[in-house]
Amino acid sequence: MSLQMALEVERSSDDSLTSQIQQFIKNEIAAGVLHPGTRLPSSRRLASDLDVSRSVVVEAYGQLVAEGYLEAAQGSGTRVVDHLPASGAVVPALLDEGWVPAVRWDLRPGAGNTPAFPRREWLGCYQRALQGAGPESHAYPPLAGMAELRIELARYLGRARGVRTTPGEVLVVSGFAQALGLLCGVLPQFGITELGMEDPGHPGQRQFVRESGLRPVPVPVDEDGIDVDALARTGVRAVVVTPAHQFPTGVGLTPARRAALAAWAREVDGWVIEDDYDGGLWYERGGRPLALQRLDPERVVYAGTASKTLAPGLRLGWVAAPPQLLGPLLRHRARHDLGTESLTQLAFAELLRSGLFDRHLRRITTLCRSRREALVEAVRKHLPGTTVLGARAGLHAYLRLPPGTDEAALVAGALRRSVLVRGAAGFHVRRPWDAPALVVGHAHLPRSALTEAVRHLGSVGHWFEPSASPRPGSSAASAGRRWS
């Protein structure tokens, strides 16, 4: 293997070439530039690159091996030793990342909580895309996305979601995060500096919006979805919603609320951002609700992603944008990046065109439905009094615990039993005292593992202590429908 290494020698120096090479490598290791386990070029290759005698490099490597900086093994070359102290811990890069303990069962939503990736189908589509790609496919991609993918997305979204759009109105992005970031950058041009967000909702998304320059405004969610009357009282002119399968509660936005939300957007001259985050994973009979966007394509921005149905690592998403927003979105994007990687777009276009994506979606729907059923049965058996809210869909479930449950104690006790689970408190901005819940990811674990994890949850001592009496005005006292 012809490895390369950035290394400089000064021929006019009083130090020998061997000494310079030794000292340079030592300094790079000490500075953390050369990491433990890094493989170095062969002595022959490095000597050729530096235009020095091979014996100079052999002597330098040999001395560094003797001093314990490098190790050499027959057939595996020379590398920096593994036992040197690390240069520092890797700092989490995402807003909702932090220290994560090693556990047997990780039930967090979004923590690798995706079913199997279709490796064979993806490889075949990627090969066909690569074979058919002309020189233009290797140039900088169009800002709006490759034409092939925009055509297939318009067809698929119309067929599978009822989205009213054209290829010219589709924007390919690097996941919903980029779509939201672009929208946060454009909305101030229309006098919008606040963004309504569902409560409960994704805490990392709220922070993302705040750091993108807009003020997130919490809007309560009840059993019918987002409260449109409460939204109107906030005075905001844009809102992010998850109408098909609200995150994290799982409730669906009712037809009456859908119509009211579209009417609100027209009345305030604003926009609704529809986050169709779970990619159509629907397990109920009767079919999945159609996109909210179809009620008013001029006021509803539809955004989808391949993160839940394929893999978040693809960083592949799409936006069906009203014409009034599409131009500003493209101009704003041009100031930040040069488009989404083209060959991945072409491979996904082939996956859609061939019908292989639909087949994959049916396969993982069957798998995830089975795992959801196992979770529901385990909850019924091991967490008495707990209700699984919302539609049977997506990759997570919202488990509403009995009033009086000490949510924090349950989460802490579960961790001691090697079960990592998130309580609902972190998803709420305004959380009633008597609405304890868990948000559980279930798509990545086999049925037996889900059953065992929930059994351990149920074994946490004293996790359920009924309240003596509900507080005045609480939802338990009033039997109201709203929990946030």
Steps between C-alpha positions, in 0.01 A plus 500: 500500500650832387426722799601863517607718794547875532861530617761768437880481520747785470814398313694806612437423869781397733284205612529183298209391279445198725478721808260741328265216404510359853431834664224591258311176566546534876365855493200400289417216739535727804273762339232243422538542124614140459245295693556161669467222242577725202682303230806670349642467148753228437865602527537460124197721425595774748859504378378543144259779596773686693766424240737355760680172538281218629755430773424845648134408551578145615731637770244763609218245522723255686593756765135601551404134539776457757377806694141369502340752264446263209445130458581284200355161419568270208230547236324789673754779462601770746248689711470725803467284811147459639590541866599867479263730693215635291513868407155566645141388508279541194257782572138420404404698191121480509273710716343205681816295544684454825664234708322170441566209736553149367173311546346177382177656374496848346137608460563861404326625185750599237788306662571270207126430514467400133421162343732317262649694209433342154866444416454280195235720338695818575821356359323398179339842460827678573683289242235571234508871586879507478504312170245736347646820639642736240770763556236748618414270792853540638487879490354718775135393538211739436407689818143369482617141447555262211218514246464119503429494872268803498287331234480172694430679829212698348353175367550310824373775731188545287432126491587407858422819697259695282743793483406755234832602345711496184868411446571871466369563853704221666824584680740219598675566832730329749226386737227693680758687707626680191147566381414659834824698503428640153147594600625672816735701281227602254196571721642828639484635144121481540500669840487171694736476798306252716418138422219305666604151611298213641514444875598226566749480217861434414726688746794503262281651231398784731865574574585478131236760416620729779860480383385563142378843605125448554316488832322166553151546645342191664146413392310233697404164353198302617331179385391670174849629417627857514255747658433746216314745726803512732722544194296800387534661844882493479511746211756295302472469121682169447486164676666157476260206536508121475135443402498134398677361808582773750844481658523372766137427603399319180158668473366602161370842405122466454330611177341798677837613637661452158246728336535754782880499469489564125250779556723653771797512260291688243363742759841599640677495161734235638616142450464154645812281484386137480767265634417154365786355701409131526491433128167322471558220751134436581358189666132589539235358268333736258806680368710791609361856510578705191738793520375820661670686212227401253252728682697811401825452302553877504516513882629157607866404454528120484830347621597133501810293562656160438646493852233271651436273201859460375769651724568841656861471386390554138405860591227502239178699519265701284271801509192574292504879528248762390636704206512810721756328725696290253705785351602646838588151626731438205667840531553446874643155438744633242668696779561189713566196281511376142229237506442142611735221384388399150571126479298428815213698345521294181507173695191600698325605179567151363370344824176696461466444124554124521241445773769362732437776754131404525598137544750594771238715674250212504764266641605726785136593570427135566808471720430817699131415544601171658743671736246765595250227585760333721560829678128558559455148637803538728367833630162343573666219692781676686389867532141483627300817463722628216338617174667493159380821336448587138486308177700185441767652279862610480799381697403604854211486746381743767423312821277704731563379853239499780459836679726513801782309336844634585627528142854598596529214750379253239755623243782486757397157624482370143855616436619298801345199326685581175195652327550850352168675447390863475232651718249738344608794716782590263259531206262744671539873548193532721435162660216429746607336823278196447597399144799265544595306187779322317603542135616159380677409175409147393586443133861389546449221755365148451173408671672301773731789588208743522315266731803455722574875513143586601504221760804666657318834491213345690736356757618844615385519863245763607473656155124535538360668809142624443438857609274542799285755314538700182600863523226754436490602138717208388400285205437212742252713693328651199521192275611737225639379171815710488827372644724787394 
